[in-house]
The first five atom37 places (N, CA, C, CB, O) and aatype in JSON, in Angstrom:
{
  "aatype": [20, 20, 20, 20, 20, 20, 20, 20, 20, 20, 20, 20, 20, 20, 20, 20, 20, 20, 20, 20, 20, 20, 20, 20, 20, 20, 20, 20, 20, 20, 20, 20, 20, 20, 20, 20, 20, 20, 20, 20, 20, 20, 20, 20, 20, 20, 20, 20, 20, 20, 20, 20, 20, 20, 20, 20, 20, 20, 20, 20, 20, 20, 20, 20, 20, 20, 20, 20, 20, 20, 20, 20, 20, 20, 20, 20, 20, 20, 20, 20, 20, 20, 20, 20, 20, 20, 20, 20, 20, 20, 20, 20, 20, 20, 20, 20, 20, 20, 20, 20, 20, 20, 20, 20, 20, 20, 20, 20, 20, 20, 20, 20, 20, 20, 20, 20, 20, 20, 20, 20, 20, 20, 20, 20, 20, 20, 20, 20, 20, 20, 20, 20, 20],
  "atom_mask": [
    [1, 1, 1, 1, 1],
    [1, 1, 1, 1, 1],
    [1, 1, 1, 1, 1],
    [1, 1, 1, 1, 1],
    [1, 1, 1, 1, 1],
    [1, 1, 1, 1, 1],
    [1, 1, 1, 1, 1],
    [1, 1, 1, 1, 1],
    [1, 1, 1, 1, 1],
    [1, 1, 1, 1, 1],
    [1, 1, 1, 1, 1],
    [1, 1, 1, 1, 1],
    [1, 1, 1, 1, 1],
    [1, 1, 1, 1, 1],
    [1, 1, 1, 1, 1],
    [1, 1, 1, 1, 1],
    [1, 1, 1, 1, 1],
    [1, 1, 1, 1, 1],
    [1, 1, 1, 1, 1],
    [1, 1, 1, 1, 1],
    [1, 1, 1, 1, 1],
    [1, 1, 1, 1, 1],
    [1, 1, 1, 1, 1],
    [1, 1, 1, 1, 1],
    [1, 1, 1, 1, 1],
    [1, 1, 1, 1, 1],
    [1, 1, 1, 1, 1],
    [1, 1, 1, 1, 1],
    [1, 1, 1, 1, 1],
    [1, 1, 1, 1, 1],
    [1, 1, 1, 1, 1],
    [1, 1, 1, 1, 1],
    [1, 1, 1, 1, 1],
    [1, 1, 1, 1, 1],
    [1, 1, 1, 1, 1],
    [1, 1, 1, 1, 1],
    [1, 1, 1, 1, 1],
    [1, 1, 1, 1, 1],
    [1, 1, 1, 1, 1],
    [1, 1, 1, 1, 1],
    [1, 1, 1, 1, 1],
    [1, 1, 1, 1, 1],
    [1, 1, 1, 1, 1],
    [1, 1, 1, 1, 1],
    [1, 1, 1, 1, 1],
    [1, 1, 1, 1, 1],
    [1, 1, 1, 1, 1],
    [1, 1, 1, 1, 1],
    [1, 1, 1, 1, 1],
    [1, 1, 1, 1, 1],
    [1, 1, 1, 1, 1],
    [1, 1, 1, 1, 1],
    [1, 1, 1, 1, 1],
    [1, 1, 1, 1, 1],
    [1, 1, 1, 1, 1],
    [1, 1, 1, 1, 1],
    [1, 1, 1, 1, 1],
    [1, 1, 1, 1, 1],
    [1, 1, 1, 1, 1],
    [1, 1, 1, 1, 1],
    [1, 1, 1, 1, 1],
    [1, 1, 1, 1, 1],
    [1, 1, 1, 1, 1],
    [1, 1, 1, 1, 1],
    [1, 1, 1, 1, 1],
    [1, 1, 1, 1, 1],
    [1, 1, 1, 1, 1],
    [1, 1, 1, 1, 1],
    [1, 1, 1, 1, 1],
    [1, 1, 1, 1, 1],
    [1, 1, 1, 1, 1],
    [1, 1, 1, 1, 1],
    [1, 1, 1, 1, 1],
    [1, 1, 1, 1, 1],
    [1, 1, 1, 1, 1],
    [1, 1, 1, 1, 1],
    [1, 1, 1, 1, 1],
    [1, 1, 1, 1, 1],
    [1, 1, 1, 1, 1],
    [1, 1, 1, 1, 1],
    [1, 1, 1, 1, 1],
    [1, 1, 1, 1, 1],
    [1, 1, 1, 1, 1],
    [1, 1, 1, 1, 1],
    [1, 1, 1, 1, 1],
    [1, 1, 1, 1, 1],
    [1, 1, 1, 1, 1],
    [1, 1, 1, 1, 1],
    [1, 1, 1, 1, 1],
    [1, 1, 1, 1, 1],
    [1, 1, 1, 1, 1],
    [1, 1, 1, 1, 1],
    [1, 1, 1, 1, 1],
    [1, 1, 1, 1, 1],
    [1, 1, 1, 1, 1],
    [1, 1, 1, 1, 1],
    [1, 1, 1, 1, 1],
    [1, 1, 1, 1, 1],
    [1, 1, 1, 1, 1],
    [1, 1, 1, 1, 1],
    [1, 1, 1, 1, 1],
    [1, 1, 1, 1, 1],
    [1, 1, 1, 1, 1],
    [1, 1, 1, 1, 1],
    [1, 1, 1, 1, 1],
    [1, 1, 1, 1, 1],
    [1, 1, 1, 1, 1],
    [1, 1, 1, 1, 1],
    [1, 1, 1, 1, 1],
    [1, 1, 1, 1, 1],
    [1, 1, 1, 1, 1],
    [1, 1, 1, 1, 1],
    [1, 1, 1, 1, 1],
    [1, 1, 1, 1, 1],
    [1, 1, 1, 1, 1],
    [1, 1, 1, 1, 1],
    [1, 1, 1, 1, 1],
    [1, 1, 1, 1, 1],
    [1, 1, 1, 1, 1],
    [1, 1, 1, 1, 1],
    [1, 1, 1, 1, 1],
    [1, 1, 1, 1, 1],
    [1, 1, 1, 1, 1],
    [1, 1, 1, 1, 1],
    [1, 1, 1, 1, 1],
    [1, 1, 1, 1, 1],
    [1, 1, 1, 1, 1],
    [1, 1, 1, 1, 1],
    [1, 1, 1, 1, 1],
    [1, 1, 1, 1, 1],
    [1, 1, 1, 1, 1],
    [1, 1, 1, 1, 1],
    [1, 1, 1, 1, 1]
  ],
  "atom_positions": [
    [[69.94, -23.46, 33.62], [69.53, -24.42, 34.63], [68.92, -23.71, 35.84], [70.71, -25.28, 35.06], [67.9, -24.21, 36.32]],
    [[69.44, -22.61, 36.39], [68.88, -21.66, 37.72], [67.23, -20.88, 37.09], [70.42, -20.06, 38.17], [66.35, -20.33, 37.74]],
    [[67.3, -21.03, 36.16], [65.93, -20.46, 35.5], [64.92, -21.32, 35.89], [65.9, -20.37, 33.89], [63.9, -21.17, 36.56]],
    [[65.7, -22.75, 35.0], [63.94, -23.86, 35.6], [64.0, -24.42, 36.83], [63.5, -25.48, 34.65], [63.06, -25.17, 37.11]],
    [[65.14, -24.23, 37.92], [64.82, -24.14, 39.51], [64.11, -23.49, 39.97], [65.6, -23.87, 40.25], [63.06, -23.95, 40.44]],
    [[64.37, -22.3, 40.01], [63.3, -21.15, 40.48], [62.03, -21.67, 40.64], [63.12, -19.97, 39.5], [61.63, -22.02, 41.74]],
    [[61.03, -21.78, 39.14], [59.94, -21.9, 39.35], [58.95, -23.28, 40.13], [59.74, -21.59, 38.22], [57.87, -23.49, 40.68]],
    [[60.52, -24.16, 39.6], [59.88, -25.29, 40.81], [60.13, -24.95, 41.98], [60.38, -26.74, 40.82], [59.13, -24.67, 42.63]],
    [[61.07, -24.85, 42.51], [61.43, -24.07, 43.99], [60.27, -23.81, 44.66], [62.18, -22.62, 43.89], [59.76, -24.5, 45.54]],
    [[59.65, -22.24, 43.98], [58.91, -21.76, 43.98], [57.39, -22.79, 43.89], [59.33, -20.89, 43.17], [56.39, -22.47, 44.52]],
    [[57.43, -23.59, 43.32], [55.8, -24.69, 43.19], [56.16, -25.62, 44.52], [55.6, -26.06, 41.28], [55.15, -26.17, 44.96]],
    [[57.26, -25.9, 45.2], [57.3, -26.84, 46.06], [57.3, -25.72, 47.56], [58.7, -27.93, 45.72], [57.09, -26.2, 48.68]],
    [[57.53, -24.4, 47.38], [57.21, -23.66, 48.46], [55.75, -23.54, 48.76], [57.77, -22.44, 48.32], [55.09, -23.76, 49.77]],
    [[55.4, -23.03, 47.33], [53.92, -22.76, 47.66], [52.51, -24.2, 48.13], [53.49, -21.98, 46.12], [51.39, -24.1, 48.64]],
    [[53.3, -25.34, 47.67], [52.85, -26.35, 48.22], [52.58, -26.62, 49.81], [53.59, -27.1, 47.76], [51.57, -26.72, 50.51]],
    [[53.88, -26.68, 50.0], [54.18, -26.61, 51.32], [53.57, -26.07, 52.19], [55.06, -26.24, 51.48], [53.23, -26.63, 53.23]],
    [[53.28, -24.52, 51.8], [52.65, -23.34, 52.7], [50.69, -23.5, 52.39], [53.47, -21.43, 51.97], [49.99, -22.75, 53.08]],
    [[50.11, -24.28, 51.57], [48.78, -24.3, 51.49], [48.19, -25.83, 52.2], [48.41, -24.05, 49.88], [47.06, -26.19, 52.54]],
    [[49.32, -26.4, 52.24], [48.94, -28.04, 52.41], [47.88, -27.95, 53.62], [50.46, -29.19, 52.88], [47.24, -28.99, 53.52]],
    [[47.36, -27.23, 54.73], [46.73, -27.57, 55.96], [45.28, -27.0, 55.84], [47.55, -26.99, 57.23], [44.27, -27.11, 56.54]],
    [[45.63, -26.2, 54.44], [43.9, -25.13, 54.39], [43.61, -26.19, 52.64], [44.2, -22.19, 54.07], [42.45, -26.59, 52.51]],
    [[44.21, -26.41, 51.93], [43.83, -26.58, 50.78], [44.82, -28.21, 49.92], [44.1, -24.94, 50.14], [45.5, -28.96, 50.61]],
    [[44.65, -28.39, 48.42], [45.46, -29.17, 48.13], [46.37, -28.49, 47.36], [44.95, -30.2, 47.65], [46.63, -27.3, 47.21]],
    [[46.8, -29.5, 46.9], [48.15, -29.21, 45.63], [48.24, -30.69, 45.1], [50.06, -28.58, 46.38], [48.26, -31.81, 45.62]],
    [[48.28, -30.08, 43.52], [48.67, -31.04, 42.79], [47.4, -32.58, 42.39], [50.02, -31.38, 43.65], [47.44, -33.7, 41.88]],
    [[46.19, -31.46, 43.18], [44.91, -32.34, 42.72], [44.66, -33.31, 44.05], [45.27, -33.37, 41.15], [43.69, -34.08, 44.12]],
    [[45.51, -33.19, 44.94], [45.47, -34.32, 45.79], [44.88, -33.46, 47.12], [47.07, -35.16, 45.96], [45.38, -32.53, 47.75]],
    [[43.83, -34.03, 47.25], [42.67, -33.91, 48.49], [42.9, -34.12, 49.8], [41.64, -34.79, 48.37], [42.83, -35.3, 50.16]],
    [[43.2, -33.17, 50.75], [43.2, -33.46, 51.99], [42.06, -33.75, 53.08], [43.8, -32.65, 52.31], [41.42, -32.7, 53.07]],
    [[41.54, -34.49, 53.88], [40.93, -34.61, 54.83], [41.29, -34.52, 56.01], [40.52, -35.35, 54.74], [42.45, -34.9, 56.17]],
    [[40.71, -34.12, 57.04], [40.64, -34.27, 58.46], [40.23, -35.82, 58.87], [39.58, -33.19, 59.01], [39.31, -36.44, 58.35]],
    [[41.29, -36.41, 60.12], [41.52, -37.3, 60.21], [40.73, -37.28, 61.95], [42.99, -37.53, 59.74], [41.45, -37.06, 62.92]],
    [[39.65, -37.47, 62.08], [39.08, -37.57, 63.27], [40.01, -38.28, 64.84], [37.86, -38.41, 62.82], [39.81, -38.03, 66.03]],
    [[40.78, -38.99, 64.33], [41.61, -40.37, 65.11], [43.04, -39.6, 64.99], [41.56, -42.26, 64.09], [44.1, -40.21, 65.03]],
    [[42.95, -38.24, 64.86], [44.65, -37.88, 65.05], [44.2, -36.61, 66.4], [45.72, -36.97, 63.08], [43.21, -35.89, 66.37]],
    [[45.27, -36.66, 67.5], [45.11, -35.82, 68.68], [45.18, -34.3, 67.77], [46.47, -36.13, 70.0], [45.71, -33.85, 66.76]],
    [[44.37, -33.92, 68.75], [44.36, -32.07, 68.3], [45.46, -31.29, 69.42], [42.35, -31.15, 68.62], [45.86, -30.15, 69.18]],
    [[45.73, -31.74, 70.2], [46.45, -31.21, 71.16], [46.04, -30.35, 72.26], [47.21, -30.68, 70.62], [46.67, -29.91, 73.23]],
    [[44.55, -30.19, 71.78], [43.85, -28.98, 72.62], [43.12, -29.51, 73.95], [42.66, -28.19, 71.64], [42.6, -30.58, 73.63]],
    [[42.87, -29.26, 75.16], [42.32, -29.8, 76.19], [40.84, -29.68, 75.74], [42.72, -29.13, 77.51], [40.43, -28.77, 75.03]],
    [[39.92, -30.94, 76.34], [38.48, -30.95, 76.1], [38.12, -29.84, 77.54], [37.71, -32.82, 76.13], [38.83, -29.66, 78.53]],
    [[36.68, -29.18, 77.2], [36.22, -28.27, 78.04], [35.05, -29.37, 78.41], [35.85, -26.67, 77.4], [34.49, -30.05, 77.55]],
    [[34.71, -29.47, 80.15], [33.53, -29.35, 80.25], [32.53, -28.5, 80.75], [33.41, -30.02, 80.56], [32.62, -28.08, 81.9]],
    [[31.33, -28.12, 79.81], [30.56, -26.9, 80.29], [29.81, -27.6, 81.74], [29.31, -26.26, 78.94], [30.01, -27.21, 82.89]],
    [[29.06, -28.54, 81.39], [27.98, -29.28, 82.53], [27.84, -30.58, 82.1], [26.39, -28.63, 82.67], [28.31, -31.12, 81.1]],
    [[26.94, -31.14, 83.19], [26.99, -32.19, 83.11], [24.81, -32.19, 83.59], [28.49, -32.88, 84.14], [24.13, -31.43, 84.28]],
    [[24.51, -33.31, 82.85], [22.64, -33.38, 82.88], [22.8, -35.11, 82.86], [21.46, -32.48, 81.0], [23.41, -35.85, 82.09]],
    [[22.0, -35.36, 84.02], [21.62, -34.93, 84.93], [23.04, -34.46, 86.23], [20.54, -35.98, 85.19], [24.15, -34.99, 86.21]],
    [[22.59, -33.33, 87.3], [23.46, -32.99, 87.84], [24.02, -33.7, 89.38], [23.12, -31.83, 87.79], [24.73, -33.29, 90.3]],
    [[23.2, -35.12, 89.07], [23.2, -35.68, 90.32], [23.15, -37.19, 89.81], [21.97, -35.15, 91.33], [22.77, -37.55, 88.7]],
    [[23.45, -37.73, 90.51], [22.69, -39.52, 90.58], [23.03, -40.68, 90.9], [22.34, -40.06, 89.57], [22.97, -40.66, 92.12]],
    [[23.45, -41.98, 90.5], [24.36, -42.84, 91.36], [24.95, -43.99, 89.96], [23.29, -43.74, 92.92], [24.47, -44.15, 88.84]],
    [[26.13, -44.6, 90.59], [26.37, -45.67, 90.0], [25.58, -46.49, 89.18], [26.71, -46.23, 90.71], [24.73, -47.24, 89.65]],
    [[25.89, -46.35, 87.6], [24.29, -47.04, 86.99], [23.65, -46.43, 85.82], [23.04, -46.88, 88.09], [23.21, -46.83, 84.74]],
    [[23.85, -44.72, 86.79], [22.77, -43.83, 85.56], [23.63, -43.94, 84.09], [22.54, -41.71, 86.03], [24.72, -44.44, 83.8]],
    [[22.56, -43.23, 83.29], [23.56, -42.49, 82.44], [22.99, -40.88, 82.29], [23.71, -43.31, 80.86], [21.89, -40.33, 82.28]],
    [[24.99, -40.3, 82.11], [24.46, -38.88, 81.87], [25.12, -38.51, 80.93], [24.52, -37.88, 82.91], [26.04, -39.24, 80.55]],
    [[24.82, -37.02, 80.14], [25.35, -36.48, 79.48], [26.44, -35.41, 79.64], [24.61, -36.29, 79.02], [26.21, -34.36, 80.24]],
    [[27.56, -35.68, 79.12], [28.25, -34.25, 79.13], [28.51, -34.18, 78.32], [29.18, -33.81, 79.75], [28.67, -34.88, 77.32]],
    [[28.68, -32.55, 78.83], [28.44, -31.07, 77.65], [29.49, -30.03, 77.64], [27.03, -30.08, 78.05], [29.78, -29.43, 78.67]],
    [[30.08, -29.79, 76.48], [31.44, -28.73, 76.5], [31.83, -28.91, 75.04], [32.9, -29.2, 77.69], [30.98, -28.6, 74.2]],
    [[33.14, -29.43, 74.57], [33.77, -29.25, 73.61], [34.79, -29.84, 73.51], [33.9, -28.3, 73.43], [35.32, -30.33, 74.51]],
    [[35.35, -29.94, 72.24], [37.2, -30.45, 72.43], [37.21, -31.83, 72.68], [38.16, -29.72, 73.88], [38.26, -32.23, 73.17]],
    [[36.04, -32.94, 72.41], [36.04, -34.33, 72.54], [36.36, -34.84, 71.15], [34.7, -34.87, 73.1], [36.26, -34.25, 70.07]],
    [[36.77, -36.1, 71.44], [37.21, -37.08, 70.46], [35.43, -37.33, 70.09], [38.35, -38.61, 71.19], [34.5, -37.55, 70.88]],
    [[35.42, -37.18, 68.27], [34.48, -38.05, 67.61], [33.83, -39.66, 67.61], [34.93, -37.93, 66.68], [32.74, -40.19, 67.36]],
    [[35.11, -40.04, 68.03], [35.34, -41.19, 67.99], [34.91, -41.45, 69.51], [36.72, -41.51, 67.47], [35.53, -40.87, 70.4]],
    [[33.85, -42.33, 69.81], [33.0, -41.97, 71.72], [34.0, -42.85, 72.6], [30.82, -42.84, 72.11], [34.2, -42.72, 73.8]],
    [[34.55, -43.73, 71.76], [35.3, -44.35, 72.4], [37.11, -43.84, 73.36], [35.29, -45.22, 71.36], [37.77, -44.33, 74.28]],
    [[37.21, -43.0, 72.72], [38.69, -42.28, 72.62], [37.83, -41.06, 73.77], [39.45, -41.6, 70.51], [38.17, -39.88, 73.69]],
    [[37.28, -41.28, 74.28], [36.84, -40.39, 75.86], [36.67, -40.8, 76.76], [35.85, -39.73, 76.07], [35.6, -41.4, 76.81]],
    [[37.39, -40.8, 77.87], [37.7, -41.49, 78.69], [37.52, -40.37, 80.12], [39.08, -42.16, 78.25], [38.31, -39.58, 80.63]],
    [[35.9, -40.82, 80.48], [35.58, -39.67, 81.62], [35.66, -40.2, 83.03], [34.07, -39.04, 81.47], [35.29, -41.36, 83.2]],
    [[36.03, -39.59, 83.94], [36.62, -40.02, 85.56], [35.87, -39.45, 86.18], [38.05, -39.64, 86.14], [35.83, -38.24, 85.95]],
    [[34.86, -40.02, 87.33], [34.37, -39.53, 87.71], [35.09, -39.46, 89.33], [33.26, -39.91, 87.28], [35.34, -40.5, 89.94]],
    [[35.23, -38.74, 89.63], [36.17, -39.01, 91.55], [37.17, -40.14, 91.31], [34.87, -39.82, 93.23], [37.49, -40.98, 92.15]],
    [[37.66, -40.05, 90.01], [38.85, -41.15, 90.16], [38.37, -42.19, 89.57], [39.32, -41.57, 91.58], [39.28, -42.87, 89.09]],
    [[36.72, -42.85, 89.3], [36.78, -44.02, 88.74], [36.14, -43.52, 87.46], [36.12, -45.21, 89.54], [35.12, -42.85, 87.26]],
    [[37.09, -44.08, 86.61], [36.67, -44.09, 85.13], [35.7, -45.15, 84.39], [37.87, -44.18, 84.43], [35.44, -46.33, 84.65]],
    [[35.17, -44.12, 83.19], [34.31, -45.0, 82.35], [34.47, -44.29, 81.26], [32.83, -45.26, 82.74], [34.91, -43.14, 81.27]],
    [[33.96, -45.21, 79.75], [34.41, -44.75, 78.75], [33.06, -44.39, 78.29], [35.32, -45.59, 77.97], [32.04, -44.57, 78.95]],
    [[33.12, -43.76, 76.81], [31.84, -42.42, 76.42], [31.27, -43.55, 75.47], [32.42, -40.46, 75.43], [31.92, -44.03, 74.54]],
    [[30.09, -43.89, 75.8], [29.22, -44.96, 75.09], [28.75, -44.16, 73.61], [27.73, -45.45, 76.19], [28.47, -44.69, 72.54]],
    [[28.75, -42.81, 73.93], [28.14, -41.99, 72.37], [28.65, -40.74, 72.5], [26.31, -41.78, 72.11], [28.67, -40.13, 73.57]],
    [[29.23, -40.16, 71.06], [29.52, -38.7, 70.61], [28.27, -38.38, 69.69], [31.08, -38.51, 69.74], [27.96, -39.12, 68.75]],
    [[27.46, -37.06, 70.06], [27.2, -36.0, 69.14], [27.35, -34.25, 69.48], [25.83, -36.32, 68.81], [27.53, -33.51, 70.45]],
    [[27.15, -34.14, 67.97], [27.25, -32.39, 67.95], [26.15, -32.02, 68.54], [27.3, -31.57, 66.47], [25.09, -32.63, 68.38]],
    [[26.32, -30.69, 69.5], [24.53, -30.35, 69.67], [24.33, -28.66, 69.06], [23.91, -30.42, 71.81], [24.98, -27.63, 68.87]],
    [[22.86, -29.25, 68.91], [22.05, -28.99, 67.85], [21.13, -28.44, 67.93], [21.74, -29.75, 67.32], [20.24, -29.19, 67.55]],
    [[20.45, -26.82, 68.44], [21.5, -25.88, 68.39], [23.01, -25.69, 68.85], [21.04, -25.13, 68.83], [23.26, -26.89, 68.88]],
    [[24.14, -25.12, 69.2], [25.03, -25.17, 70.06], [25.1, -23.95, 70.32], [26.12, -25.75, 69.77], [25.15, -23.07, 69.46]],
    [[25.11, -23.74, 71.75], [25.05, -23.05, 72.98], [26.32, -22.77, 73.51], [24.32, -23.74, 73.9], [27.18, -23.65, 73.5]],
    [[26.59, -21.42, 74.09], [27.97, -21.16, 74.55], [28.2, -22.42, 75.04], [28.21, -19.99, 75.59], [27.36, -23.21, 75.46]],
    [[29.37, -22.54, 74.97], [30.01, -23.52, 75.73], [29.58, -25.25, 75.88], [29.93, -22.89, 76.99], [30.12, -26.02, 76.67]],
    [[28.32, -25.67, 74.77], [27.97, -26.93, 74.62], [27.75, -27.02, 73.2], [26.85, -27.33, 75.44], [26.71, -26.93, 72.54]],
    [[29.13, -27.26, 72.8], [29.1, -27.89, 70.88], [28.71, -29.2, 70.71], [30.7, -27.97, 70.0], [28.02, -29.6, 69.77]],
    [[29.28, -30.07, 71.86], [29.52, -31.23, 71.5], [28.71, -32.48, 72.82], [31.26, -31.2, 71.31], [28.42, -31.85, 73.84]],
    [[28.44, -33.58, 72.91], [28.11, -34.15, 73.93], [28.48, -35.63, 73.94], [26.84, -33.88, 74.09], [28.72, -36.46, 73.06]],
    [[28.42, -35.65, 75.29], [29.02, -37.29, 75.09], [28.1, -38.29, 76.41], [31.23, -37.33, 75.49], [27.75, -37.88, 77.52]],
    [[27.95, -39.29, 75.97], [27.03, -39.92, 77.04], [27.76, -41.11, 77.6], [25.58, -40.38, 76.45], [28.35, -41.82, 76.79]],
    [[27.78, -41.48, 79.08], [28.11, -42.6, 79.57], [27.17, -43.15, 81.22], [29.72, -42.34, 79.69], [26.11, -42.88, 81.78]],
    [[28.2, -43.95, 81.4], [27.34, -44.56, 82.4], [28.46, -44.22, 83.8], [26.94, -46.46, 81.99], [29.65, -43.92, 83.69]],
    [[27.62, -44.38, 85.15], [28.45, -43.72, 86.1], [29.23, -44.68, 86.68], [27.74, -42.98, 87.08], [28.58, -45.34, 87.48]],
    [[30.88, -45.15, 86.57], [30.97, -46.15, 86.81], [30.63, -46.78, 88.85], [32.31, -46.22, 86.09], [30.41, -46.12, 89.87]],
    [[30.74, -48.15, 88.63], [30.42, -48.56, 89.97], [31.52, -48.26, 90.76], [30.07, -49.98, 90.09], [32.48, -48.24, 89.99]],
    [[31.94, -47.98, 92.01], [33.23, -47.85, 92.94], [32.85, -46.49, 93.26], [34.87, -48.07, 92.25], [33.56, -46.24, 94.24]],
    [[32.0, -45.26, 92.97], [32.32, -44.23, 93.12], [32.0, -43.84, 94.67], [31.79, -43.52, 92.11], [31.19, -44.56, 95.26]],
    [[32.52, -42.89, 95.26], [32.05, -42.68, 96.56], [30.87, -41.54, 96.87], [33.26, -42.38, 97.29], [31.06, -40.45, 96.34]],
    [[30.1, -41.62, 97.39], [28.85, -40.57, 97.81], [29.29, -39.16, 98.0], [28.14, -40.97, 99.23], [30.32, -39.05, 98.66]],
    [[28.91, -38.38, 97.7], [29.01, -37.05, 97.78], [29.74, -36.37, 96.42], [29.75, -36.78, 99.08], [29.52, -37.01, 95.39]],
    [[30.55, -35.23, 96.27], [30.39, -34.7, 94.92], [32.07, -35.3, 94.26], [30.06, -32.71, 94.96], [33.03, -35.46, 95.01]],
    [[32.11, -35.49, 93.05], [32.82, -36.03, 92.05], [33.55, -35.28, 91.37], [32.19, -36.61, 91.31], [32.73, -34.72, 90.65]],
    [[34.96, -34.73, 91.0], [34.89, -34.0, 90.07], [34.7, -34.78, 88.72], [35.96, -33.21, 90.15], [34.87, -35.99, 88.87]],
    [[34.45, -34.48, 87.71], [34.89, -34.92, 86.35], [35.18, -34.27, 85.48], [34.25, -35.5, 85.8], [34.69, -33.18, 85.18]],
    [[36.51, -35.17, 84.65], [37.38, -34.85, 84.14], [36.77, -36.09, 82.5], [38.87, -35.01, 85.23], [36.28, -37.21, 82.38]],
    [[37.25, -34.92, 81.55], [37.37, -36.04, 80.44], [38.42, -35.91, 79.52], [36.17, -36.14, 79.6], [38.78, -34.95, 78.83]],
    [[39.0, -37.43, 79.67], [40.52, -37.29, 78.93], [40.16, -37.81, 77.18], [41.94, -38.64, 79.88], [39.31, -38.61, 76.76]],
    [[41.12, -37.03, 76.47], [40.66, -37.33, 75.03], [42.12, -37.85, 74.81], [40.01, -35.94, 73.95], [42.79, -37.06, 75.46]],
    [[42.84, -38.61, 74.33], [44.09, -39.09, 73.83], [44.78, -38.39, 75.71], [44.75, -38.18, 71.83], [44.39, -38.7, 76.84]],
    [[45.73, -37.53, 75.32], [46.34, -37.49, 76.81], [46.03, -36.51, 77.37], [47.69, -37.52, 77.0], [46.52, -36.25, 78.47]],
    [[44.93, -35.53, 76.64], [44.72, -34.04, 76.93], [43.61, -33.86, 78.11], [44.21, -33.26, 75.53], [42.55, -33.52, 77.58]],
    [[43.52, -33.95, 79.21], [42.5, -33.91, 80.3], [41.58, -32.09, 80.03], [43.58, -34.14, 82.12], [41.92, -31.04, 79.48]],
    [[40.5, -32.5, 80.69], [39.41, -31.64, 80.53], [40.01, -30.63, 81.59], [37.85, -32.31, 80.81], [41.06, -30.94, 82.15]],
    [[39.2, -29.09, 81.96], [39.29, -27.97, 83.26], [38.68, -29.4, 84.22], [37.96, -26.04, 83.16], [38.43, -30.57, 83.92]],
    [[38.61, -28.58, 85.54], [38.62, -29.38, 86.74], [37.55, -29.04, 87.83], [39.96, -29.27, 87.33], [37.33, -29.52, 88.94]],
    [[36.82, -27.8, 86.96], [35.61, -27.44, 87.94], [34.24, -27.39, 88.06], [35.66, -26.56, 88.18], [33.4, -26.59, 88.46]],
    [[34.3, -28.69, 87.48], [33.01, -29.63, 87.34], [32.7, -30.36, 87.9], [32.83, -30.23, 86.57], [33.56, -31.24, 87.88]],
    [[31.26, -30.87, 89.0], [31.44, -31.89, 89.78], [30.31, -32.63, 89.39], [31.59, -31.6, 91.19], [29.69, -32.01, 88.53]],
    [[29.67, -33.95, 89.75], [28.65, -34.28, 89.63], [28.49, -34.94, 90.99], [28.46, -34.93, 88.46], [29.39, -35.72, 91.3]],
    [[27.52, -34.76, 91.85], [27.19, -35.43, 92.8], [26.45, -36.79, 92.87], [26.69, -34.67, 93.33], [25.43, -37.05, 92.23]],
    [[27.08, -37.62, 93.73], [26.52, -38.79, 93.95], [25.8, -39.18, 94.49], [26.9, -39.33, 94.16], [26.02, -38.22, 95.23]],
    [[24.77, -39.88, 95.12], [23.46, -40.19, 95.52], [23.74, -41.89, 96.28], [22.3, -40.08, 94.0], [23.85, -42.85, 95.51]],
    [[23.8, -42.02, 97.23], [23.25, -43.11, 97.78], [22.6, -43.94, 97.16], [22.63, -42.88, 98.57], [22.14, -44.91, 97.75]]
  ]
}
């Protein structure tokens, strides 16, 4: 009986230890876009680097939710959500990914930081975009 343990033992270890790179047992794993990564989003910049309540701009960095909706960017405190995710194409230190929104209304004149939250993980903090009259 300790003979034909072993080798299952052994098939339910080695399962175990491949499950995150590969399958077992024929059964196919995917990446689940809609599950948190845990990692903070980066932002590199932001285009255009100026403008007012209204525009839309792009930001640029990494570590965003696929999903455009699940980004949730603050600009000086007033938030708006990411109307579009893409990869960019080439990608450039520090700009894999981009996300586009609109600047929400309430914001106050002069410079903004922004922050973009992905599930609960907030972006670095030394990014600003300035506001415009």
């Amino acid at each position: 009986m300790r003979i034909l343990l072993f080798p299952i033992l052994l098939f339910i270890i080695h399962c175990s230890l491949v499950t995150a790179f590969s399958s077992c047992g024929g059964v196919s794993l995917e990446f689940d876009s809609t599950v948190p990564m845990q990692l903070s989003p980066y932002v590199h910049r932001i285009d255009p680097a100026n403008g007012k309540a209204g525009d839309t701009v792009t930001i640029l960095g990494f570590g965003f939710s696929a999903e455009a909706g699940s980004n949730i960017i603050s600009f000086g405190g007033e938030e708006a959500v990411a109307a579009s995710y893409a990869e960019v194409s080439p990608a450039v230190e520090g700009e894999l990914e981009s996300l586009t929104a609109t600047v929400p209304d309430g914001v106050s004149v002069g410079d903004a930081p922004v922050y973009v939250t992905v599930f609960s993980n907030t972006s670095n903090a030394n990014v600003s975009f300035t506001i415009n009259e």
